[in-house]
Amino acid sequence: MALSEFLDRILKVLDAVQGQFSERVDNYKKKAVDPFKLEAELADKKTALESLKLKINTTTTNIGRQYTNAGGFIEQKADEVAKEYEREISQLNSDSLSSMEELQKATFRQVDKYIKYQDELQREITEKCDAELVSMSDISKIPFTTLKPDLTPETIDTIKENQKTNANVPHTDPGGCFKKSSTYPVFSQSKFFTLVRDDIKIRLETIKSDFVGMLSDFVTNVLSAYRSELVTNANNVQAEYDKILNDKAEAEELQKKISDLEGFLASIKPLVDNVTKVKEGVDSHV
């Protein structure tokens, strides 16, 4: 009888141990995350991180070169405006009184084109960055600028006034039998037009240079803003990657604990079976 009671106590202890460790296994399994699922998430984050690094180091550089290099989009547009102006004013008749008014109209059309194309190129660059880099979270970070040419109707009036005295050409009166020949200055509409036109062209060349310079600076600044946005995103993705990596290590550790506990529980079962058989044998002889 004493042996049977002893074996009964052993079975109760083993049952308690099984219950305790089975409960622990169940709790671990509720917390467990599939390491293979985390491995897939890590691969996705790694791909995203590599893509962001490529954009930071390569794509931004390529965009900048497309616009700011010699012969890039900015210079192409500036040259297009300048050539159109040259083509238009080359058709003006310098001797015509109306040529000055036409020159002025052509000049302001070209100035308006520089302003218009500056706005268009800034938006084009921004849209390209949004499409190829990242959507800017705060549009106020983009440093839009506006060309403000120092060429107004008043400026041209001043140019004309200043050039009037330079527009004279020597005129010789051959005289006659009783009159000596004489030379005196005569106003030349053609020379006047040429002087004003050349003065305006110098000013337009400055505007063209400002157009190229401001847009080049815009590209540099806007790419810097987008690069900062990309770096922020990359840091966030890196933090997510590090967290998943840590979660994966914890998940693998938890899986090992579950495996070890299940192995321990599996090792107890034969012992329980043996003790149970012995007790049944003892009890059958009582």
PDB file of C-alpha atoms in Angstrom:
ATOM      1  CA  MET A   1       0.000   0.000   0.000  1.00  0.00           C
ATOM      2  CA  ALA A   2       2.832   2.393   0.839  1.00  0.00           C
ATOM      3  CA  LEU A   3       4.446   1.693  -2.563  1.00  0.00           C
ATOM      4  CA  SER A   4       1.191   2.409  -4.365  1.00  0.00           C
ATOM      5  CA  GLU A   5       0.793   5.709  -2.544  1.00  0.00           C
ATOM      6  CA  PHE A   6       4.388   6.632  -3.338  1.00  0.00           C
ATOM      7  CA  LEU A   7       3.855   5.880  -7.010  1.00  0.00           C
ATOM      8  CA  ASP A   8       0.632   7.877  -6.909  1.00  0.00           C
ATOM      9  CA  ARG A   9       2.508  10.854  -5.519  1.00  0.00           C
ATOM     10  CA  ILE A  10       5.098  10.521  -8.294  1.00  0.00           C
ATOM     11  CA  LEU A  11       2.335  10.499 -10.902  1.00  0.00           C
ATOM     12  CA  LYS A  12       0.768  13.586  -9.370  1.00  0.00           C
ATOM     13  CA  VAL A  13       4.138  15.380  -9.422  1.00  0.00           C
ATOM     14  CA  LEU A  14       4.709  14.356 -13.034  1.00  0.00           C
ATOM     15  CA  ASP A  15       1.183  15.455 -13.941  1.00  0.00           C
ATOM     16  CA  ALA A  16       1.781  18.815 -12.286  1.00  0.00           C
ATOM     17  CA  VAL A  17       5.064  19.182 -14.141  1.00  0.00           C
ATOM     18  CA  GLN A  18       3.385  18.275 -17.438  1.00  0.00           C
ATOM     19  CA  GLY A  19       0.596  20.748 -16.794  1.00  0.00           C
ATOM     20  CA  GLN A  20       2.957  23.552 -15.835  1.00  0.00           C
ATOM     21  CA  PHE A  21       5.243  23.079 -18.826  1.00  0.00           C
ATOM     22  CA  SER A  22       2.364  22.477 -21.257  1.00  0.00           C
ATOM     23  CA  GLU A  23       0.842  25.777 -20.149  1.00  0.00           C
ATOM     24  CA  ARG A  24       4.186  27.485 -20.657  1.00  0.00           C
ATOM     25  CA  VAL A  25       4.431  26.021 -24.158  1.00  0.00           C
ATOM     26  CA  ASP A  26       0.897  27.220 -24.967  1.00  0.00           C
ATOM     27  CA  ASN A  27       1.726  30.747 -23.776  1.00  0.00           C
ATOM     28  CA  TYR A  28       4.925  30.785 -25.823  1.00  0.00           C
ATOM     29  CA  LYS A  29       3.041  29.617 -28.894  1.00  0.00           C
ATOM     30  CA  LYS A  30       0.523  32.447 -28.494  1.00  0.00           C
ATOM     31  CA  LYS A  31       3.392  34.949 -28.524  1.00  0.00           C
ATOM     32  CA  ALA A  32       5.358  33.177 -31.236  1.00  0.00           C
ATOM     33  CA  VAL A  33       5.839  34.802 -34.642  1.00  0.00           C
ATOM     34  CA  ASP A  34       6.930  32.795 -37.652  1.00  0.00           C
ATOM     35  CA  PRO A  35      10.621  33.623 -38.223  1.00  0.00           C
ATOM     36  CA  PHE A  36      10.189  32.876 -41.942  1.00  0.00           C
ATOM     37  CA  LYS A  37       7.500  35.560 -42.167  1.00  0.00           C
ATOM     38  CA  LEU A  38       9.877  38.008 -40.473  1.00  0.00           C
ATOM     39  CA  GLU A  39      12.620  36.936 -42.869  1.00  0.00           C
ATOM     40  CA  ALA A  40      10.363  37.907 -45.791  1.00  0.00           C
ATOM     41  CA  GLU A  41       9.645  41.282 -44.156  1.00  0.00           C
ATOM     42  CA  LEU A  42      13.381  41.811 -43.698  1.00  0.00           C
ATOM     43  CA  ALA A  43      13.940  41.144 -47.400  1.00  0.00           C
ATOM     44  CA  ASP A  44      11.261  43.717 -48.295  1.00  0.00           C
ATOM     45  CA  LYS A  45      12.793  46.332 -45.992  1.00  0.00           C
ATOM     46  CA  LYS A  46      16.261  45.633 -47.352  1.00  0.00           C
ATOM     47  CA  THR A  47      14.994  46.125 -50.908  1.00  0.00           C
ATOM     48  CA  ALA A  48      13.272  49.375 -49.912  1.00  0.00           C
ATOM     49  CA  LEU A  49      16.437  50.577 -48.171  1.00  0.00           C
ATOM     50  CA  GLU A  50      18.632  49.795 -51.179  1.00  0.00           C
ATOM     51  CA  SER A  51      16.162  51.620 -53.443  1.00  0.00           C
ATOM     52  CA  LEU A  52      16.276  54.700 -51.202  1.00  0.00           C
ATOM     53  CA  LYS A  53      20.076  54.652 -51.105  1.00  0.00           C
ATOM     54  CA  LEU A  54      20.170  54.404 -54.902  1.00  0.00           C
ATOM     55  CA  LYS A  55      17.891  57.422 -55.179  1.00  0.00           C
ATOM     56  CA  ILE A  56      19.946  59.397 -52.649  1.00  0.00           C
ATOM     57  CA  ASN A  57      23.303  58.650 -54.271  1.00  0.00           C
ATOM     58  CA  THR A  58      22.519  58.162 -57.968  1.00  0.00           C
ATOM     59  CA  THR A  59      19.052  59.278 -59.103  1.00  0.00           C
ATOM     60  CA  THR A  60      19.347  62.759 -57.581  1.00  0.00           C
ATOM     61  CA  THR A  61      22.738  63.209 -59.251  1.00  0.00           C
ATOM     62  CA  ASN A  62      21.374  62.112 -62.628  1.00  0.00           C
ATOM     63  CA  ILE A  63      18.409  64.491 -62.404  1.00  0.00           C
ATOM     64  CA  GLY A  64      20.737  67.343 -61.514  1.00  0.00           C
ATOM     65  CA  ARG A  65      22.979  66.620 -64.483  1.00  0.00           C
ATOM     66  CA  GLN A  66      20.031  66.438 -66.905  1.00  0.00           C
ATOM     67  CA  TYR A  67      19.089  69.996 -66.029  1.00  0.00           C
ATOM     68  CA  THR A  68      22.254  71.810 -64.981  1.00  0.00           C
ATOM     69  CA  ASN A  69      25.034  70.343 -67.139  1.00  0.00           C
ATOM     70  CA  ALA A  70      26.256  72.265 -70.181  1.00  0.00           C
ATOM     71  CA  GLY A  71      23.680  71.628 -72.874  1.00  0.00           C
ATOM     72  CA  GLY A  72      21.182  70.412 -70.266  1.00  0.00           C
ATOM     73  CA  PHE A  73      17.465  71.158 -70.236  1.00  0.00           C
ATOM     74  CA  ILE A  74      17.917  74.608 -68.648  1.00  0.00           C
ATOM     75  CA  GLU A  75      20.489  75.834 -71.181  1.00  0.00           C
ATOM     76  CA  GLN A  76      18.473  74.308 -74.026  1.00  0.00           C
ATOM     77  CA  LYS A  77      15.409  76.306 -73.026  1.00  0.00           C
ATOM     78  CA  ALA A  78      17.438  79.502 -72.525  1.00  0.00           C
ATOM     79  CA  ASP A  79      19.031  79.120 -75.969  1.00  0.00           C
ATOM     80  CA  GLU A  80      15.619  78.421 -77.498  1.00  0.00           C
ATOM     81  CA  VAL A  81      14.247  81.715 -76.141  1.00  0.00           C
ATOM     82  CA  ALA A  82      17.351  83.664 -77.254  1.00  0.00           C
ATOM     83  CA  LYS A  83      17.310  82.192 -80.764  1.00  0.00           C
ATOM     84  CA  GLU A  84      13.627  82.944 -81.165  1.00  0.00           C
ATOM     85  CA  TYR A  85      14.304  86.560 -80.205  1.00  0.00           C
ATOM     86  CA  GLU A  86      17.192  86.839 -82.670  1.00  0.00           C
ATOM     87  CA  ARG A  87      15.030  85.370 -85.427  1.00  0.00           C
ATOM     88  CA  GLU A  88      12.219  87.787 -84.692  1.00  0.00           C
ATOM     89  CA  ILE A  89      14.234  91.004 -84.479  1.00  0.00           C
ATOM     90  CA  SER A  90      16.334  90.081 -87.523  1.00  0.00           C
ATOM     91  CA  GLN A  91      13.206  90.538 -89.593  1.00  0.00           C
ATOM     92  CA  LEU A  92      12.683  94.136 -88.419  1.00  0.00           C
ATOM     93  CA  ASN A  93      13.517  96.970 -90.790  1.00  0.00           C
ATOM     94  CA  SER A  94      15.889  99.270 -88.952  1.00  0.00           C
ATOM     95  CA  ASP A  95      14.909 102.204 -91.171  1.00  0.00           C
ATOM     96  CA  SER A  96      11.208 101.906 -90.367  1.00  0.00           C
ATOM     97  CA  LEU A  97       9.784 104.214 -87.732  1.00  0.00           C
ATOM     98  CA  SER A  98       7.625 101.349 -86.465  1.00  0.00           C
ATOM     99  CA  SER A  99      10.640  99.079 -85.952  1.00  0.00           C
ATOM    100  CA  MET A 100      11.375 100.535 -82.503  1.00  0.00           C
ATOM    101  CA  GLU A 101       7.891  99.705 -81.250  1.00  0.00           C
ATOM    102  CA  GLU A 102       8.130  96.206 -82.705  1.00  0.00           C
ATOM    103  CA  LEU A 103      11.524  95.764 -81.060  1.00  0.00           C
ATOM    104  CA  GLN A 104      10.074  96.726 -77.719  1.00  0.00           C
ATOM    105  CA  LYS A 105       7.135  94.331 -78.122  1.00  0.00           C
ATOM    106  CA  ALA A 106       9.459  91.468 -79.111  1.00  0.00           C
ATOM    107  CA  THR A 107      11.704  92.233 -76.137  1.00  0.00           C
ATOM    108  CA  PHE A 108       8.919  91.978 -73.578  1.00  0.00           C
ATOM    109  CA  ARG A 109       7.572  88.822 -75.198  1.00  0.00           C
ATOM    110  CA  GLN A 110      10.991  87.261 -74.651  1.00  0.00           C
ATOM    111  CA  VAL A 111      11.161  88.485 -71.057  1.00  0.00           C
ATOM    112  CA  ASP A 112       7.711  86.977 -70.431  1.00  0.00           C
ATOM    113  CA  LYS A 113       8.919  83.716 -71.951  1.00  0.00           C
ATOM    114  CA  TYR A 114      11.843  83.534 -69.535  1.00  0.00           C
ATOM    115  CA  ILE A 115       9.469  84.063 -66.600  1.00  0.00           C
ATOM    116  CA  LYS A 116       6.978  81.538 -67.976  1.00  0.00           C
ATOM    117  CA  TYR A 117       9.607  78.883 -68.700  1.00  0.00           C
ATOM    118  CA  GLN A 118      11.206  79.375 -65.299  1.00  0.00           C
ATOM    119  CA  ASP A 119       7.881  78.549 -63.655  1.00  0.00           C
ATOM    120  CA  GLU A 120       7.275  75.603 -65.999  1.00  0.00           C
ATOM    121  CA  LEU A 121      10.753  74.141 -65.476  1.00  0.00           C
ATOM    122  CA  GLN A 122      10.521  74.480 -61.696  1.00  0.00           C
ATOM    123  CA  ARG A 123       7.238  72.567 -61.708  1.00  0.00           C
ATOM    124  CA  GLU A 124       8.586  70.038 -64.184  1.00  0.00           C
ATOM    125  CA  ILE A 125      11.627  69.400 -61.973  1.00  0.00           C
ATOM    126  CA  THR A 126       9.430  69.072 -58.885  1.00  0.00           C
ATOM    127  CA  GLU A 127       7.072  66.635 -60.631  1.00  0.00           C
ATOM    128  CA  LYS A 128      10.057  64.609 -61.837  1.00  0.00           C
ATOM    129  CA  CYS A 129      11.439  64.433 -58.308  1.00  0.00           C
ATOM    130  CA  ASP A 130       8.019  63.410 -56.971  1.00  0.00           C
ATOM    131  CA  ALA A 131       7.807  60.658 -59.590  1.00  0.00           C
ATOM    132  CA  GLU A 132      11.381  59.337 -59.474  1.00  0.00           C
ATOM    133  CA  LEU A 133      12.413  60.076 -55.891  1.00  0.00           C
ATOM    134  CA  VAL A 134       9.699  60.543 -53.278  1.00  0.00           C
ATOM    135  CA  SER A 135       6.510  62.543 -52.820  1.00  0.00           C
ATOM    136  CA  MET A 136       7.469  65.617 -50.820  1.00  0.00           C
ATOM    137  CA  SER A 137       5.661  65.606 -47.471  1.00  0.00           C
ATOM    138  CA  ASP A 138       5.862  69.389 -47.096  1.00  0.00           C
ATOM    139  CA  ILE A 139       5.633  71.453 -50.304  1.00  0.00           C
ATOM    140  CA  SER A 140       6.872  74.536 -48.417  1.00  0.00           C
ATOM    141  CA  LYS A 141      10.336  72.906 -48.354  1.00  0.00           C
ATOM    142  CA  ILE A 142      10.602  73.448 -52.114  1.00  0.00           C
ATOM    143  CA  PRO A 143      12.369  76.809 -52.726  1.00  0.00           C
ATOM    144  CA  PHE A 144      10.430  78.173 -55.705  1.00  0.00           C
ATOM    145  CA  THR A 145      11.869  81.415 -57.121  1.00  0.00           C
ATOM    146  CA  THR A 146      10.647  84.064 -59.540  1.00  0.00           C
ATOM    147  CA  LEU A 147      12.755  85.845 -62.130  1.00  0.00           C
ATOM    148  CA  LYS A 148      12.457  89.627 -61.815  1.00  0.00           C
ATOM    149  CA  PRO A 149      14.168  91.124 -64.867  1.00  0.00           C
ATOM    150  CA  ASP A 150      15.350  94.713 -64.620  1.00  0.00           C
ATOM    151  CA  LEU A 151      13.901  95.555 -68.024  1.00  0.00           C
ATOM    152  CA  THR A 152      10.735  97.667 -68.102  1.00  0.00           C
ATOM    153  CA  PRO A 153       9.184 100.152 -70.524  1.00  0.00           C
ATOM    154  CA  GLU A 154      10.832 102.863 -68.434  1.00  0.00           C
ATOM    155  CA  THR A 155      14.193 101.128 -68.858  1.00  0.00           C
ATOM    156  CA  ILE A 156      13.806 101.098 -72.636  1.00  0.00           C
ATOM    157  CA  ASP A 157      12.746 104.767 -72.611  1.00  0.00           C
ATOM    158  CA  THR A 158      15.973 105.537 -70.761  1.00  0.00           C
ATOM    159  CA  ILE A 159      17.997 103.490 -73.253  1.00  0.00           C
ATOM    160  CA  LYS A 160      16.438 105.368 -76.176  1.00  0.00           C
ATOM    161  CA  GLU A 161      17.045 108.718 -74.537  1.00  0.00           C
ATOM    162  CA  ASN A 162      20.683 107.880 -73.847  1.00  0.00           C
ATOM    163  CA  GLN A 163      21.315 106.587 -77.366  1.00  0.00           C
ATOM    164  CA  LYS A 164      19.730 109.462 -79.246  1.00  0.00           C
ATOM    165  CA  THR A 165      22.871 111.560 -79.116  1.00  0.00           C
ATOM    166  CA  ASN A 166      24.893 108.612 -80.381  1.00  0.00           C
ATOM    167  CA  ALA A 167      22.601 108.026 -83.336  1.00  0.00           C
ATOM    168  CA  ASN A 168      23.886 110.896 -85.410  1.00  0.00           C
ATOM    169  CA  VAL A 169      25.918 110.245 -88.529  1.00  0.00           C
ATOM    170  CA  PRO A 170      27.995 112.812 -90.478  1.00  0.00           C
ATOM    171  CA  HIS A 171      26.218 114.238 -93.477  1.00  0.00           C
ATOM    172  CA  THR A 172      28.092 116.220 -96.102  1.00  0.00           C
ATOM    173  CA  ASP A 173      26.399 118.917 -98.128  1.00  0.00           C
ATOM    174  CA  PRO A 174      28.407 119.185-101.360  1.00  0.00           C
ATOM    175  CA  GLY A 175      27.591 122.897-101.719  1.00  0.00           C
ATOM    176  CA  GLY A 176      27.653 124.642-105.093  1.00  0.00           C
ATOM    177  CA  CYS A 177      29.370 127.321-107.145  1.00  0.00           C
ATOM    178  CA  PHE A 178      29.078 129.949-104.494  1.00  0.00           C
ATOM    179  CA  LYS A 179      28.787 127.674-101.433  1.00  0.00           C
ATOM    180  CA  LYS A 180      31.426 125.572 -99.757  1.00  0.00           C
ATOM    181  CA  SER A 181      30.687 121.972 -98.883  1.00  0.00           C
ATOM    182  CA  SER A 182      29.874 121.344 -95.239  1.00  0.00           C
ATOM    183  CA  THR A 183      29.567 118.328 -92.951  1.00  0.00           C
ATOM    184  CA  TYR A 184      27.185 118.184 -90.056  1.00  0.00           C
ATOM    185  CA  PRO A 185      25.531 115.492 -87.897  1.00  0.00           C
ATOM    186  CA  VAL A 186      22.205 114.057 -88.983  1.00  0.00           C
ATOM    187  CA  PHE A 187      20.003 111.727 -86.930  1.00  0.00           C
ATOM    188  CA  SER A 188      19.959 108.193 -88.343  1.00  0.00           C
ATOM    189  CA  GLN A 189      16.927 106.068 -87.580  1.00  0.00           C
ATOM    190  CA  SER A 190      18.800 102.956 -88.655  1.00  0.00           C
ATOM    191  CA  LYS A 191      21.752 103.640 -86.353  1.00  0.00           C
ATOM    192  CA  PHE A 192      19.394 104.612 -83.546  1.00  0.00           C
ATOM    193  CA  PHE A 193      17.546 101.312 -83.902  1.00  0.00           C
ATOM    194  CA  THR A 194      20.831  99.370 -83.958  1.00  0.00           C
ATOM    195  CA  LEU A 195      22.158 101.099 -80.837  1.00  0.00           C
ATOM    196  CA  VAL A 196      18.959 100.529 -78.869  1.00  0.00           C
ATOM    197  CA  ARG A 197      18.693  96.951 -80.101  1.00  0.00           C
ATOM    198  CA  ASP A 198      22.277  96.136 -79.080  1.00  0.00           C
ATOM    199  CA  ASP A 199      21.821  97.718 -75.660  1.00  0.00           C
ATOM    200  CA  ILE A 200      18.664  95.655 -75.124  1.00  0.00           C
ATOM    201  CA  LYS A 201      20.425  92.485 -76.290  1.00  0.00           C
ATOM    202  CA  ILE A 202      23.128  92.987 -73.657  1.00  0.00           C
ATOM    203  CA  ARG A 203      20.440  93.313 -71.003  1.00  0.00           C
ATOM    204  CA  LEU A 204      18.616  90.255 -72.333  1.00  0.00           C
ATOM    205  CA  GLU A 205      21.858  88.296 -72.154  1.00  0.00           C
ATOM    206  CA  THR A 206      22.027  89.192 -68.456  1.00  0.00           C
ATOM    207  CA  ILE A 207      18.419  88.043 -68.016  1.00  0.00           C
ATOM    208  CA  LYS A 208      19.270  84.806 -69.806  1.00  0.00           C
ATOM    209  CA  SER A 209      22.242  84.303 -67.499  1.00  0.00           C
ATOM    210  CA  ASP A 210      20.017  84.986 -64.476  1.00  0.00           C
ATOM    211  CA  PHE A 211      17.471  82.510 -65.861  1.00  0.00           C
ATOM    212  CA  VAL A 212      20.100  79.773 -66.141  1.00  0.00           C
ATOM    213  CA  GLY A 213      21.713  80.624 -62.797  1.00  0.00           C
ATOM    214  CA  MET A 214      18.477  80.804 -60.809  1.00  0.00           C
ATOM    215  CA  LEU A 215      17.149  77.565 -62.258  1.00  0.00           C
ATOM    216  CA  SER A 216      20.469  75.808 -61.658  1.00  0.00           C
ATOM    217  CA  ASP A 217      20.390  76.990 -58.045  1.00  0.00           C
ATOM    218  CA  PHE A 218      16.778  75.846 -57.820  1.00  0.00           C
ATOM    219  CA  VAL A 219      17.741  72.361 -59.016  1.00  0.00           C
ATOM    220  CA  THR A 220      20.550  72.187 -56.452  1.00  0.00           C
ATOM    221  CA  ASN A 221      18.302  73.372 -53.624  1.00  0.00           C
ATOM    222  CA  VAL A 222      15.271  71.291 -54.552  1.00  0.00           C
ATOM    223  CA  LEU A 223      17.379  68.145 -54.888  1.00  0.00           C
ATOM    224  CA  SER A 224      18.859  68.889 -51.477  1.00  0.00           C
ATOM    225  CA  ALA A 225      15.309  69.095 -50.060  1.00  0.00           C
ATOM    226  CA  TYR A 226      14.313  65.828 -51.718  1.00  0.00           C
ATOM    227  CA  ARG A 227      17.555  64.178 -50.618  1.00  0.00           C
ATOM    228  CA  SER A 228      16.785  65.181 -47.024  1.00  0.00           C
ATOM    229  CA  GLU A 229      13.312  63.672 -47.376  1.00  0.00           C
ATOM    230  CA  LEU A 230      14.847  60.469 -48.735  1.00  0.00           C
ATOM    231  CA  VAL A 231      17.382  60.320 -45.907  1.00  0.00           C
ATOM    232  CA  THR A 232      14.558  60.687 -43.365  1.00  0.00           C
ATOM    233  CA  ASN A 233      12.654  57.857 -45.057  1.00  0.00           C
ATOM    234  CA  ALA A 234      15.790  55.736 -45.221  1.00  0.00           C
ATOM    235  CA  ASN A 235      16.405  56.253 -41.492  1.00  0.00           C
ATOM    236  CA  ASN A 236      12.817  55.219 -40.775  1.00  0.00           C
ATOM    237  CA  VAL A 237      13.132  52.100 -42.934  1.00  0.00           C
ATOM    238  CA  GLN A 238      16.475  51.275 -41.292  1.00  0.00           C
ATOM    239  CA  ALA A 239      14.828  51.551 -37.859  1.00  0.00           C
ATOM    240  CA  GLU A 240      12.012  49.258 -39.032  1.00  0.00           C
ATOM    241  CA  TYR A 241      14.575  46.822 -40.435  1.00  0.00           C
ATOM    242  CA  ASP A 242      16.509  46.796 -37.153  1.00  0.00           C
ATOM    243  CA  LYS A 243      13.295  46.183 -35.178  1.00  0.00           C
ATOM    244  CA  ILE A 244      12.269  43.276 -37.435  1.00  0.00           C
ATOM    245  CA  LEU A 245      15.790  41.873 -37.157  1.00  0.00           C
ATOM    246  CA  ASN A 246      15.521  42.019 -33.370  1.00  0.00           C
ATOM    247  CA  ASP A 247      11.996  40.519 -33.490  1.00  0.00           C
ATOM    248  CA  LYS A 248      13.317  37.705 -35.673  1.00  0.00           C
ATOM    249  CA  ALA A 249      16.096  36.920 -33.190  1.00  0.00           C
ATOM    250  CA  GLU A 250      13.536  36.882 -30.368  1.00  0.00           C
ATOM    251  CA  ALA A 251      11.166  34.717 -32.444  1.00  0.00           C
ATOM    252  CA  GLU A 252      13.952  32.210 -33.131  1.00  0.00           C
ATOM    253  CA  GLU A 253      14.856  32.159 -29.431  1.00  0.00           C
ATOM    254  CA  LEU A 254      11.201  31.569 -28.532  1.00  0.00           C
ATOM    255  CA  GLN A 255      10.939  28.764 -31.083  1.00  0.00           C
ATOM    256  CA  LYS A 256      13.984  27.136 -29.483  1.00  0.00           C
ATOM    257  CA  LYS A 257      12.370  27.378 -26.034  1.00  0.00           C
ATOM    258  CA  ILE A 258       9.181  25.804 -27.368  1.00  0.00           C
ATOM    259  CA  SER A 259      11.158  23.028 -29.029  1.00  0.00           C
ATOM    260  CA  ASP A 260      13.172  22.376 -25.861  1.00  0.00           C
ATOM    261  CA  LEU A 261      10.058  22.308 -23.672  1.00  0.00           C
ATOM    262  CA  GLU A 262       8.208  20.029 -26.066  1.00  0.00           C
ATOM    263  CA  GLY A 263      11.245  17.732 -26.052  1.00  0.00           C
ATOM    264  CA  PHE A 264      11.218  17.763 -22.249  1.00  0.00           C
ATOM    265  CA  LEU A 265       7.482  16.975 -22.176  1.00  0.00           C
ATOM    266  CA  ALA A 266       8.023  14.177 -24.679  1.00  0.00           C
ATOM    267  CA  SER A 267      10.708  12.715 -22.420  1.00  0.00           C
ATOM    268  CA  ILE A 268       8.351  12.722 -19.406  1.00  0.00           C
ATOM    269  CA  LYS A 269       5.596  10.716 -21.120  1.00  0.00           C
ATOM    270  CA  PRO A 270       7.479   7.360 -21.139  1.00  0.00           C
ATOM    271  CA  LEU A 271       8.254   7.900 -17.456  1.00  0.00           C
ATOM    272  CA  VAL A 272       4.572   8.530 -16.699  1.00  0.00           C
ATOM    273  CA  ASP A 273       3.616   5.419 -18.688  1.00  0.00           C
ATOM    274  CA  ASN A 274       6.155   3.272 -16.830  1.00  0.00           C
ATOM    275  CA  VAL A 275       5.142   4.553 -13.381  1.00  0.00           C
ATOM    276  CA  THR A 276       1.491   4.044 -14.280  1.00  0.00           C
ATOM    277  CA  LYS A 277       2.136   0.411 -15.319  1.00  0.00           C
ATOM    278  CA  VAL A 278       4.127  -0.268 -12.160  1.00  0.00           C
ATOM    279  CA  LYS A 279       1.369   1.214  -9.988  1.00  0.00           C
ATOM    280  CA  GLU A 280      -1.270  -0.809 -11.791  1.00  0.00           C
ATOM    281  CA  GLY A 281       0.811  -3.930 -11.177  1.00  0.00           C
ATOM    282  CA  VAL A 282       1.235  -3.090  -7.500  1.00  0.00           C
ATOM    283  CA  ASP A 283      -2.437  -2.299  -7.087  1.00  0.00           C
ATOM    284  CA  SER A 284      -3.418  -5.582  -8.750  1.00  0.00           C
ATOM    285  CA  HIS A 285      -1.568  -7.555  -6.095  1.00  0.00           C
ATOM    286  CA  VAL A 286      -3.020  -5.715  -3.144  1.00  0.00           C
TER     287      VAL A 286
END
